[in-house]
Tab-separated table of C-alpha atoms and ligand atoms in Angstrom:
chain	number	residue	atom	x	y	z
A	1	UNK	CA	4.471	5.603	-17.920
A	2	UNK	CA	4.971	7.924	-14.969
A	3	UNK	CA	8.775	8.318	-14.555
A	4	UNK	CA	8.826	7.490	-10.822
A	5	UNK	CA	12.593	7.030	-10.942
A	6	UNK	CA	12.939	10.797	-11.434
A	7	UNK	CA	10.166	11.897	-9.074
A	8	UNK	CA	11.553	10.850	-5.703
A	9	UNK	CA	12.168	14.371	-4.434
A	10	UNK	CA	8.627	15.447	-5.415
A	11	UNK	CA	6.986	12.503	-3.645
A	12	UNK	CA	9.214	13.017	-0.631
A	13	UNK	CA	8.000	16.628	-0.427
A	14	UNK	CA	4.310	16.481	-1.355
A	15	UNK	CA	3.548	12.767	-0.781
A	16	UNK	CA	2.441	13.065	2.878
A	17	UNK	CA	-0.118	15.782	2.011
A	18	UNK	CA	-2.092	13.325	-0.152
A	19	UNK	CA	-3.104	11.344	2.949
A	20	UNK	CA	-6.072	12.702	4.936
A	21	UNK	CA	-5.498	12.972	8.699
A	22	UNK	CA	-8.306	10.464	9.328
A	23	UNK	CA	-6.541	7.873	7.160
A	24	UNK	CA	-3.334	8.322	9.144
A	25	UNK	CA	-5.269	7.960	12.410
A	26	UNK	CA	-6.994	4.757	11.279
A	27	UNK	CA	-3.698	3.378	9.954
A	28	UNK	CA	-2.117	4.055	13.346
A	29	UNK	CA	-4.932	2.261	15.185
A	30	UNK	CA	-4.563	-0.725	12.847
A	31	UNK	CA	-0.793	-0.833	13.472
A	32	UNK	CA	-1.423	-0.857	17.223
A	33	UNK	CA	-2.869	-4.371	16.805
A	34	UNK	CA	0.624	-5.685	15.993
A	35	UNK	CA	2.994	-7.097	18.544
A	36	UNK	CA	6.485	-5.670	19.239
A	37	UNK	CA	9.056	-6.408	16.509
A	38	UNK	CA	6.334	-7.458	14.055
A	39	UNK	CA	7.529	-7.270	10.442
A	40	UNK	CA	5.721	-4.933	8.071
A	41	UNK	CA	6.041	-4.517	4.312
A	42	UNK	CA	5.419	-1.208	2.547
A	43	UNK	CA	4.471	-2.386	-0.948
A	44	UNK	CA	4.917	0.128	-3.735
A	45	UNK	CA	6.610	2.153	-1.016
A	46	UNK	CA	8.031	4.927	-3.187
A	47	UNK	CA	9.911	7.202	-0.791
A	48	UNK	CA	8.387	5.436	2.229
A	49	UNK	CA	5.630	7.933	3.021
A	50	UNK	CA	3.391	5.285	4.615
A	51	UNK	CA	6.291	3.806	6.549
A	52	UNK	CA	7.011	7.250	7.971
A	53	UNK	CA	3.391	7.553	9.171
A	54	UNK	CA	3.661	4.068	10.630
A	55	UNK	CA	7.000	4.750	12.331
A	56	UNK	CA	5.544	7.860	13.978
A	57	UNK	CA	3.100	5.648	15.895
A	58	UNK	CA	5.087	2.374	16.059
A	59	UNK	CA	8.893	2.694	16.116
A	60	UNK	CA	9.260	-0.858	17.459
A	61	UNK	CA	8.449	-2.737	14.233
A	62	UNK	CA	10.729	-4.153	11.509
A	63	UNK	CA	10.248	-2.063	8.386
A	64	UNK	CA	10.740	-3.425	4.851
A	65	UNK	CA	9.932	-1.686	1.571
A	66	UNK	CA	9.526	-2.869	-2.014
A	67	UNK	CA	9.403	-0.671	-5.083
A	68	UNK	CA	10.744	-1.075	-8.646
A	69	UNK	CA	11.928	2.564	-8.738
A	70	UNK	CA	15.334	3.051	-7.122
A	71	UNK	CA	14.934	6.789	-7.645
A	72	UNK	CA	12.038	6.695	-5.157
A	73	UNK	CA	13.571	4.259	-2.666
A	74	UNK	CA	16.729	6.327	-2.328
A	75	UNK	CA	14.706	9.014	-0.502
A	76	UNK	CA	13.363	6.551	2.076
A	77	UNK	CA	14.293	6.745	5.792
A	78	UNK	CA	17.273	4.707	7.055
A	79	UNK	CA	15.211	2.337	9.242
A	80	UNK	CA	13.520	1.011	6.095
A	81	UNK	CA	15.167	-2.055	4.558
A	82	UNK	CA	14.567	-1.529	0.841
A	83	UNK	CA	14.267	-3.970	-2.059
A	84	UNK	CA	14.090	-3.038	-5.719
A	85	UNK	CA	11.367	-5.460	-6.869
A	86	UNK	CA	7.736	-5.578	-7.933
A	87	UNK	CA	4.616	-6.575	-6.042
A	88	UNK	CA	4.107	-9.366	-8.568
A	89	UNK	CA	7.398	-11.116	-7.682
A	90	UNK	CA	8.281	-10.525	-4.037
A	91	UNK	CA	11.831	-11.553	-3.033
A	92	UNK	CA	10.751	-13.056	0.314
A	93	UNK	CA	10.039	-16.447	1.773
A	94	UNK	CA	6.491	-17.537	2.518
A	95	UNK	CA	4.952	-16.153	5.745
A	96	UNK	CA	7.584	-13.450	6.274
A	97	UNK	CA	5.317	-10.540	7.272
A	98	UNK	CA	2.709	-9.651	9.892
A	99	UNK	CA	1.341	-6.795	7.832
A	100	UNK	CA	1.485	-5.322	4.331
A	101	UNK	CA	0.423	-1.815	3.418
A	102	UNK	CA	-0.135	-0.273	-0.003
A	103	UNK	CA	-0.509	3.488	-0.221
A	104	UNK	CA	-1.703	4.737	-3.629
A	105	UNK	CA	0.287	1.928	-5.182
A	106	UNK	CA	-2.141	-0.914	-5.958
A	107	UNK	CA	-3.498	0.889	-9.031
A	108	UNK	CA	0.042	1.025	-10.435
A	109	UNK	CA	0.580	-2.728	-10.270
A	110	UNK	CA	0.516	-4.339	-13.733
A	111	UNK	CA	-1.131	-7.515	-12.440
A	112	UNK	CA	-3.226	-6.966	-9.320
A	113	UNK	CA	-4.132	-10.659	-8.971
A	114	UNK	CA	-0.512	-11.753	-9.097
A	115	UNK	CA	0.332	-9.058	-6.525
A	116	UNK	CA	-2.426	-10.292	-4.206
A	117	UNK	CA	-1.308	-13.919	-4.604
A	118	UNK	CA	2.190	-12.831	-3.660
A	119	UNK	CA	0.865	-10.814	-0.721
A	120	UNK	CA	-1.030	-13.845	0.586
A	121	UNK	CA	2.087	-15.985	0.162
A	122	UNK	CA	4.382	-13.695	2.162
A	123	UNK	CA	1.825	-12.820	4.860
A	124	UNK	CA	1.765	-14.888	8.019
A	125	UNK	CA	-1.369	-16.699	9.109
A	126	UNK	CA	-3.801	-13.992	10.325
A	127	UNK	CA	-1.566	-11.367	8.679
A	128	UNK	CA	-3.022	-7.929	8.060
A	129	UNK	CA	-3.363	-5.752	4.965
A	130	UNK	CA	-4.040	-2.012	4.736
A	131	UNK	CA	-4.812	-0.382	1.385
A	132	UNK	CA	-5.296	3.315	0.656
A	133	UNK	CA	-6.444	4.285	-2.822
A	134	UNK	CA	-8.850	6.316	-4.966
A	135	UNK	CA	-12.454	5.224	-5.583
A	136	UNK	CA	-13.008	4.918	-9.340
A	137	UNK	CA	-16.773	5.355	-8.958
A	138	UNK	CA	-16.296	9.008	-7.898
A	139	UNK	CA	-15.692	11.937	-10.264
A	140	UNK	CA	-12.184	12.555	-8.884
A	141	UNK	CA	-11.341	8.854	-8.924
A	142	UNK	CA	-12.466	8.546	-12.544
A	143	UNK	CA	-10.479	11.637	-13.521
A	144	UNK	CA	-7.309	10.342	-11.848
A	145	UNK	CA	-7.834	6.980	-13.528
A	146	UNK	CA	-8.257	8.576	-16.980
A	147	UNK	CA	-5.218	10.800	-16.432
A	148	UNK	CA	-3.010	7.883	-15.398
A	149	UNK	CA	-4.159	5.705	-18.305
A	150	UNK	CA	-3.405	8.617	-20.634
A	151	UNK	CA	0.143	8.595	-19.215
A	152	UNK	CA	0.453	4.864	-19.974
A	153	UNK	CA	-0.106	3.569	-16.438
A	154	UNK	CA	-2.227	0.427	-15.878
A	155	UNK	CA	-4.852	2.456	-13.968
A	156	UNK	CA	-6.061	-0.537	-11.963
A	157	UNK	CA	-8.498	1.448	-9.859
A	158	UNK	CA	-11.403	-0.215	-8.068
A	159	UNK	CA	-14.709	0.554	-6.495
A	160	UNK	CA	-14.041	-0.233	-2.812
A	161	UNK	CA	-16.786	-2.897	-2.736
A	162	UNK	CA	-15.267	-4.651	-5.773
A	163	UNK	CA	-11.813	-4.700	-4.173
A	164	UNK	CA	-13.307	-5.954	-0.893
A	165	UNK	CA	-14.936	-8.853	-2.788
A	166	UNK	CA	-11.641	-9.624	-4.533
A	167	UNK	CA	-9.827	-9.647	-1.185
A	168	UNK	CA	-12.459	-11.962	0.269
A	169	UNK	CA	-11.834	-14.362	-2.625
A	170	UNK	CA	-8.182	-14.482	-1.449
A	171	UNK	CA	-9.212	-15.352	2.091
A	172	UNK	CA	-9.276	-11.891	3.709
A	173	UNK	CA	-11.917	-10.466	5.981
A	174	UNK	CA	-12.086	-6.812	4.900
A	175	UNK	CA	-13.593	-3.504	6.051
A	176	UNK	CA	-13.976	-0.333	4.005
A	177	UNK	CA	-13.713	3.263	5.224
A	178	UNK	CA	-14.597	6.016	2.766
A	179	UNK	CA	-13.152	9.569	2.709
A	180	UNK	CA	-14.850	11.285	-0.242
A	181	UNK	CA	-13.069	10.056	-3.363
A	182	UNK	CA	-10.533	8.140	-1.287
A	183	UNK	CA	-10.939	4.968	0.715
A	184	UNK	CA	-9.065	2.516	2.886
A	185	UNK	CA	-9.468	-1.209	3.295
A	186	UNK	CA	-8.359	-2.808	6.556
A	187	UNK	CA	-8.169	-6.570	6.150
A	188	UNK	CA	-6.996	-9.699	7.870
A	189	UNK	CA	-6.040	-12.989	6.298
A	190	UNK	CA	-7.738	-16.131	7.509
A	191	UNK	CA	-5.305	-18.831	6.331
A	192	UNK	CA	-6.112	-22.489	6.988
B	201	SAM	C1	1.968	7.071	-6.380
B	201	SAM	S1	3.437	6.225	-5.866
B	201	SAM	C2	3.050	5.947	-4.155
B	201	SAM	C3	4.287	5.770	-3.337
B	201	SAM	C4	4.069	5.724	-1.817
B	201	SAM	N1	3.353	4.536	-1.399
B	201	SAM	C5	3.380	6.975	-1.329
B	201	SAM	O1	2.297	6.880	-0.748
B	201	SAM	O2	3.939	8.068	-1.544
B	201	SAM	C6	3.257	4.606	-6.578
B	201	SAM	C7	4.478	3.718	-6.414
B	201	SAM	O3	4.179	2.420	-6.930
B	201	SAM	C8	5.356	1.911	-7.499
B	201	SAM	N2	5.063	0.782	-8.401
B	201	SAM	C9	4.739	0.823	-9.714
B	201	SAM	N3	4.570	-0.422	-10.184
B	201	SAM	C10	4.805	-1.273	-9.159
B	201	SAM	C11	4.800	-2.688	-9.025
B	201	SAM	N4	4.507	-3.488	-10.052
B	201	SAM	N5	5.122	-3.219	-7.820
B	201	SAM	C12	5.393	-2.413	-6.761
B	201	SAM	N6	5.413	-1.072	-6.832
B	201	SAM	C13	5.110	-0.501	-8.018
B	201	SAM	C14	5.970	3.112	-8.194
B	201	SAM	O4	7.341	2.939	-8.511
B	201	SAM	C15	5.703	4.210	-7.184
B	201	SAM	O5	6.776	4.387	-6.295
């Protein structure tokens, strides 16, 4: 396993550099669709790198973060309300959030389906989801996947199309943007 509890200071320092500028720009545009005081959940937040990008373009939202590693959360900014928990068992009531984002975290979840069920449960009707991760069909994506599995991580990496299909099966409408070996999925839930 990667000892995230002891890596907070590293992620705080180098974490932002792992996000291409175009991803940050798209993320910002997606956040602009939210109304004032909307509640957003940074899932697998680590030190809150994605929340910091989000806050830079929307400082009028309610920021919540979940991560099992306290050693990561303790480096997060003060406007982030943090919870030590996992994506598979979210400590929130149904329909609590307008948006969830997952930055390089989905592939670390032990049970992606359980995490998506939980995400659907806590998202409001028409809630939005933004995922940033590595494409396992590329050379870099495969190498990262092999490296993480070697370290004992679940390595739940997807081809973007496969993850899009999975999201659709949970009731999302989803769009992929590709950045070399990295990709984002911008999605919206269509709850009955
Ligand atoms: C590569 S870090 C990414 C952190 C942050 N999103 C960023 O972009 O810097 C992956 C994070 O996923 C967290 N994580 C691992 N398993 C998890 C789970 N089951 N539920 C939620 N978060 C998890 C780890 O503790 C770690 O902080």
